[in-house]
mmCIF file of C-alpha atoms in Angstrom:
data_model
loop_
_atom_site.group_PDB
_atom_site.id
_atom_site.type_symbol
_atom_site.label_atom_id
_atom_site.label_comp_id
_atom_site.label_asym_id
_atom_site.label_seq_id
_atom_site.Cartn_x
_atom_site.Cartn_y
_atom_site.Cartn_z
ATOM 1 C CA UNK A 1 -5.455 24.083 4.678
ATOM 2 C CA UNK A 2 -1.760 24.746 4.104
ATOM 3 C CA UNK A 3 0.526 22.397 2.186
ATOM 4 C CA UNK A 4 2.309 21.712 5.693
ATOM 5 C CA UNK A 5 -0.939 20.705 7.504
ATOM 6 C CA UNK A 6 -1.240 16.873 7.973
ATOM 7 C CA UNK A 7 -4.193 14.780 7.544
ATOM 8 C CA UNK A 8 -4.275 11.582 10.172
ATOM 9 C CA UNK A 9 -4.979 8.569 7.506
ATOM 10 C CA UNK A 10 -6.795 5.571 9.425
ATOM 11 C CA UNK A 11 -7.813 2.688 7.609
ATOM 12 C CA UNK A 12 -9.598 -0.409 9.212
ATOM 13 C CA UNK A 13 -9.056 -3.607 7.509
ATOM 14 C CA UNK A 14 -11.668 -6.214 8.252
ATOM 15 C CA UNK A 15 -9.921 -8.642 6.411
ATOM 16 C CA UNK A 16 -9.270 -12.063 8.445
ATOM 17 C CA UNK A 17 -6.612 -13.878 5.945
ATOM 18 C CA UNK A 18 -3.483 -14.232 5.254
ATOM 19 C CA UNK A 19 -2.644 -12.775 2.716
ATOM 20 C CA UNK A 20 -5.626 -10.491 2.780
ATOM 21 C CA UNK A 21 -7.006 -9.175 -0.368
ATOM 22 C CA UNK A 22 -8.918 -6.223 1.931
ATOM 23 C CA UNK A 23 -5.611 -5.515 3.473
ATOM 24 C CA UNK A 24 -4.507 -4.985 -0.331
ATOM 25 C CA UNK A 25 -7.239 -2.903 -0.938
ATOM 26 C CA UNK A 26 -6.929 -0.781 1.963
ATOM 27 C CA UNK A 27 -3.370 -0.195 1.621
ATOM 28 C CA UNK A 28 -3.661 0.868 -2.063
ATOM 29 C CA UNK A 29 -6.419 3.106 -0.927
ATOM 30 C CA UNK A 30 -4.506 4.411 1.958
ATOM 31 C CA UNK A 31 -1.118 5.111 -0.831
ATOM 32 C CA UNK A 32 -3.385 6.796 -3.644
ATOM 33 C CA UNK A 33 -4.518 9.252 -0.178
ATOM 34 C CA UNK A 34 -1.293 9.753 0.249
ATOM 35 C CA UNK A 35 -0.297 10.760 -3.233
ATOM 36 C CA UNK A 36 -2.994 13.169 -3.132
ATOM 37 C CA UNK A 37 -2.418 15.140 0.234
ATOM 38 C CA UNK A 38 0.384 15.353 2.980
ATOM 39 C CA UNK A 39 -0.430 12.980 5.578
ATOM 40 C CA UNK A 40 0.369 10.453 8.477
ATOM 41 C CA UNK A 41 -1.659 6.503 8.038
ATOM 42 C CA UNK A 42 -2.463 4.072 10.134
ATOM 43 C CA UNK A 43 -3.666 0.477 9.312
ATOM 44 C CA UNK A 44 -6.045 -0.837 12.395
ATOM 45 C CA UNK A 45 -6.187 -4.996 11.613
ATOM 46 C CA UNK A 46 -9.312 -6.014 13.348
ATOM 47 C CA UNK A 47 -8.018 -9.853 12.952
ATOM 48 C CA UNK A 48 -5.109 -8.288 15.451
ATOM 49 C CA UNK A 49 -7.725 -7.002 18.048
ATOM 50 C CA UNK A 50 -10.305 -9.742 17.402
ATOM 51 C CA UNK A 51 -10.119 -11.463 21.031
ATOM 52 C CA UNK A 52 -10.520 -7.914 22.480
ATOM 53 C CA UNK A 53 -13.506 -6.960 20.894
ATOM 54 C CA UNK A 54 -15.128 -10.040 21.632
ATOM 55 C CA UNK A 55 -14.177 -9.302 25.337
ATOM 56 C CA UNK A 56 -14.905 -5.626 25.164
ATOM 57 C CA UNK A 57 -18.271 -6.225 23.878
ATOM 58 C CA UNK A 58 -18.877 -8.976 26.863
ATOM 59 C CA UNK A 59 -17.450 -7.169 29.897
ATOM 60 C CA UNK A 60 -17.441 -3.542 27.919
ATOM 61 C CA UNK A 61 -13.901 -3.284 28.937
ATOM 62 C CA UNK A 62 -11.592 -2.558 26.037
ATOM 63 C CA UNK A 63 -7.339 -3.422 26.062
ATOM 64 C CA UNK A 64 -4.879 -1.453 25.724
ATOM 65 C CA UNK A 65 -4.816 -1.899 21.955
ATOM 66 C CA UNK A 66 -8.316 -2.055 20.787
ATOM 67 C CA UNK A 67 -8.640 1.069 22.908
ATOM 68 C CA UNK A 68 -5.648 2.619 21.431
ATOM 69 C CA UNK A 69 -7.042 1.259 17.843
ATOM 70 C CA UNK A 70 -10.682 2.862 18.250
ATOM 71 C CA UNK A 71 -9.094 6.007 19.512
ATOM 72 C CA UNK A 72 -7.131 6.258 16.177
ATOM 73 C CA UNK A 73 -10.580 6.247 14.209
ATOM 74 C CA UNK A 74 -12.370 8.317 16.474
ATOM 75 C CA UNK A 75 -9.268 11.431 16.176
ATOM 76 C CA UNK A 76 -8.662 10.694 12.031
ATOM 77 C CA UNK A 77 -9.298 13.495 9.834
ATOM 78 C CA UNK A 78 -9.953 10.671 7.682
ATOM 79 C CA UNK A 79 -11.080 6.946 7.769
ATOM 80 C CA UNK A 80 -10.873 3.811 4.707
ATOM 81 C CA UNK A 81 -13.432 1.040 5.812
ATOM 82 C CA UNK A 82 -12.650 -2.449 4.453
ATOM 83 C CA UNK A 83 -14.488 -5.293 5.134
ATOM 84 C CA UNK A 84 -14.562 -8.903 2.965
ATOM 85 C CA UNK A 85 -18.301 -9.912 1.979
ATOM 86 C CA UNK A 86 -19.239 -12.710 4.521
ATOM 87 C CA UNK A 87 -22.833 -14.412 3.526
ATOM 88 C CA UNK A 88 -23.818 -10.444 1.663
ATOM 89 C CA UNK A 89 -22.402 -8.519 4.310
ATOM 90 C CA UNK A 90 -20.145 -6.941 5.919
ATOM 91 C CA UNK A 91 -17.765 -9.478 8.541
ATOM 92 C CA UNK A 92 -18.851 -9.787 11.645
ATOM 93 C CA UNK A 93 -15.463 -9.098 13.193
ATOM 94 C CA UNK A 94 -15.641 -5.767 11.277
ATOM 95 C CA UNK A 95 -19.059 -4.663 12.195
ATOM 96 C CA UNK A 96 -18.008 -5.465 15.940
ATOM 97 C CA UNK A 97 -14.957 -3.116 15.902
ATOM 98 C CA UNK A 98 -17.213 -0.554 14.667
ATOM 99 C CA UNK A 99 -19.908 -1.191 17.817
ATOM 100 C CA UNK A 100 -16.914 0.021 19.981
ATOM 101 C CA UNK A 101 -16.923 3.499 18.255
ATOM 102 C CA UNK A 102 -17.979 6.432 19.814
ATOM 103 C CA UNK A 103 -20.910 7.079 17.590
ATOM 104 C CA UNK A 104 -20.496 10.874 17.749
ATOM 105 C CA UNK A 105 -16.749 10.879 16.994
ATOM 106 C CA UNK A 106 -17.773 9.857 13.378
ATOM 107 C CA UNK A 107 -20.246 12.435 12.632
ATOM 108 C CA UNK A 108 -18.817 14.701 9.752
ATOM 109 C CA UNK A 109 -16.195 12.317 9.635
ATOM 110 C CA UNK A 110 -15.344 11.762 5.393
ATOM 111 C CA UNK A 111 -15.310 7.828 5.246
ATOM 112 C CA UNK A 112 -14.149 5.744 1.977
ATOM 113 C CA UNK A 113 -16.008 2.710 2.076
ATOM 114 C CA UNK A 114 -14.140 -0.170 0.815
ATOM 115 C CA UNK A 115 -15.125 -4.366 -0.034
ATOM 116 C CA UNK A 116 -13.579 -7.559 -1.392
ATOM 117 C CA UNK A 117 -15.204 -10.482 -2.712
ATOM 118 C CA UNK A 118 -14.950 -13.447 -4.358
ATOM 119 C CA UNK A 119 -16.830 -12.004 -7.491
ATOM 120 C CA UNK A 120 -18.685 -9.310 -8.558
ATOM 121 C CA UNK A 121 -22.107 -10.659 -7.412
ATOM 122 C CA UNK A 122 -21.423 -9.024 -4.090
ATOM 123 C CA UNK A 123 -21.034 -5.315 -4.698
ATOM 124 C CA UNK A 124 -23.750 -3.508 -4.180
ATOM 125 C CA UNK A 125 -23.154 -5.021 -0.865
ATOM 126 C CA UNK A 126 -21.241 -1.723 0.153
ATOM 127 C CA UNK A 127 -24.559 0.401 -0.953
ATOM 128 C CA UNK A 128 -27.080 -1.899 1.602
ATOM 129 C CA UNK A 129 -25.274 -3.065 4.170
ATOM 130 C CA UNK A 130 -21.792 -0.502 4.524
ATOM 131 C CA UNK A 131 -23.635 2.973 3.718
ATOM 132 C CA UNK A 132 -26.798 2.483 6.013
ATOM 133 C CA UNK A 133 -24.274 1.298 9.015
ATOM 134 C CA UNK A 134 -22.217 4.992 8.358
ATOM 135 C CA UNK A 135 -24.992 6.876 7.788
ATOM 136 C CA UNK A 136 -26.049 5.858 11.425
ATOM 137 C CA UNK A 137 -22.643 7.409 12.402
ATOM 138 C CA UNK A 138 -23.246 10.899 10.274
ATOM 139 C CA UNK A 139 -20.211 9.854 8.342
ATOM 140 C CA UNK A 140 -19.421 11.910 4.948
ATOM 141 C CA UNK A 141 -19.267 8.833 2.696
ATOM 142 C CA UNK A 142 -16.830 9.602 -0.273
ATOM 143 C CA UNK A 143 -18.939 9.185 -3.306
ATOM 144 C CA UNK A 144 -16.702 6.336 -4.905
ATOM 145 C CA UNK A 145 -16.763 3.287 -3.288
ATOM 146 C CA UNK A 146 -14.319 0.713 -4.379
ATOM 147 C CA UNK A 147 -15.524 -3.190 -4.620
ATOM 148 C CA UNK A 148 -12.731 -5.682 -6.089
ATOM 149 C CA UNK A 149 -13.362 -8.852 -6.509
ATOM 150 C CA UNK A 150 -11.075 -11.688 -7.066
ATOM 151 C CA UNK A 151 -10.213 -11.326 -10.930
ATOM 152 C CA UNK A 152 -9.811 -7.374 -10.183
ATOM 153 C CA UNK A 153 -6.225 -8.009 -8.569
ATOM 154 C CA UNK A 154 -3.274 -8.545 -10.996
ATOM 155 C CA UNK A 155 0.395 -9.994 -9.982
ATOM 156 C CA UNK A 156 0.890 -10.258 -6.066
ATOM 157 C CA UNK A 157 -1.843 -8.867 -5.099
ATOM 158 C CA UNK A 158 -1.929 -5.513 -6.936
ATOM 159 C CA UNK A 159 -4.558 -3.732 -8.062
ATOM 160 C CA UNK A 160 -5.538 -4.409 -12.081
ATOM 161 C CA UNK A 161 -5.941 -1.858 -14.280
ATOM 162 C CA UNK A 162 -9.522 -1.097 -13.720
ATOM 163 C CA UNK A 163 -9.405 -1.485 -9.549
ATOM 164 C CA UNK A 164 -6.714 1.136 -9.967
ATOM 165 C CA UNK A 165 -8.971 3.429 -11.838
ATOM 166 C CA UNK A 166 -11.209 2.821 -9.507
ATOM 167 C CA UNK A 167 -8.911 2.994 -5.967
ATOM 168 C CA UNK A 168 -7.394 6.580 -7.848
ATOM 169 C CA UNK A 169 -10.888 7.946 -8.153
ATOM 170 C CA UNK A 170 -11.861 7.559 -4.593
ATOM 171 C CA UNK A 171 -8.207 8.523 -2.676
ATOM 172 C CA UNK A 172 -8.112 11.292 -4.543
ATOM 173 C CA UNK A 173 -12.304 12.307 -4.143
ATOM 174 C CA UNK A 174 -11.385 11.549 -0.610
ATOM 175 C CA UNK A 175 -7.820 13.778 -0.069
ATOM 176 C CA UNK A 176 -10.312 16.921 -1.200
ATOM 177 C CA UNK A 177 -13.352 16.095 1.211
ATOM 178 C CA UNK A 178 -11.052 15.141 4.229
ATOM 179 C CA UNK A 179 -8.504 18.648 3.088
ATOM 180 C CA UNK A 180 -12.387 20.962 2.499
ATOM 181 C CA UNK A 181 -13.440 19.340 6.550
ATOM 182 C CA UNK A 182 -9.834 20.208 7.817
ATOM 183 C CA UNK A 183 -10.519 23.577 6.265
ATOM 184 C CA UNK A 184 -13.914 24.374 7.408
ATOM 185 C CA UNK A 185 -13.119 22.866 11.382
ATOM 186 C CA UNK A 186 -10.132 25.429 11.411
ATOM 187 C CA UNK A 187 -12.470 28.518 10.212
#
């Protein structure tokens, strides 16, 4: 991969608040990515889309904009999943965006698997619920995962100095994987 090719950057946020400390977390992700390779980002909000799934799972039907949205994961050279911990899992909202994804558009697909929480009682939560569901999908799972919880975050909402460790670790783990599959498809 030349230093002119561009990586397409898609992160899903499955955060539902406002401010959203996934969206934070996700975006940081998404910027340490960036610092590490040349490439174009998207942020998919599934709160945005979150009447459409529910319809697209009903009538299987998809608008305009969740089908634009899943299309954007599906064609990424690279994808950040974010999802708050709801009851030890991932949201529901987020797990229902990801029902819409063409299964085999993920496969070989590297995938940085991201989760907020309220404290750190949650985080394995990304190892038994988040790996299993992209392992289904053939996914290439960056090794570093990133869980923050609530005391991780410093001032407005950035990342402390151990998240940031942490959120460095994985963009740039994942610029090399996504840059070595960009590589190998071209060959």
């Amino acid at each position: 991969m030349t230093e002119s090719e561009t990586l397409s950057v898609v992160a899903v946020n499955g955060g539902v608040g406002f401010p959203s400390t996934t969206r934070a977390l996700t975006d940081a992700l998404v910027r340490e990515v960036a610092a590490s390779a040349n490439v174009t980002t998207r942020t998919v909000d599934v709160r945005d889309v979150a009447t459409d799934i529910a319809d697209a799972t009903v009538i299987g039907l998809p608008s305009g904009a969740l089908d634009e949205a899943l299309r954007a994961v599906e064609q990424a050279d690279l994808v950040i999943a974010g999802t708050p911990v709801f009851r030890g899992t991932y949201a529901g909202l987020f797990k229902g965006f990801w029902d819409l994804v063409e299964p085999t558009s993920m496969r070989g697909k590297p995938v940085v698997l991201a989760a907020t929480g309220g404290s750190t009682r949650h985080q394995l939560m990304i190892d038994q619920a988040m790996r299993p569901l992209f392992a289904y999908f053939g996914a290439l799972v960056v090794p570093t995962a990133v869980y923050a919880a609530k005391d991780d975050f410093a001032v407005a909402g950035a990342p402390g100095v151990e998240l940031a460790a942490r959120v460095e670790r994985a963009g740039r783990e994942a610029a090399r994987l996504a840059q070595a599959v960009a590589v190998g498809q071209r060959a």
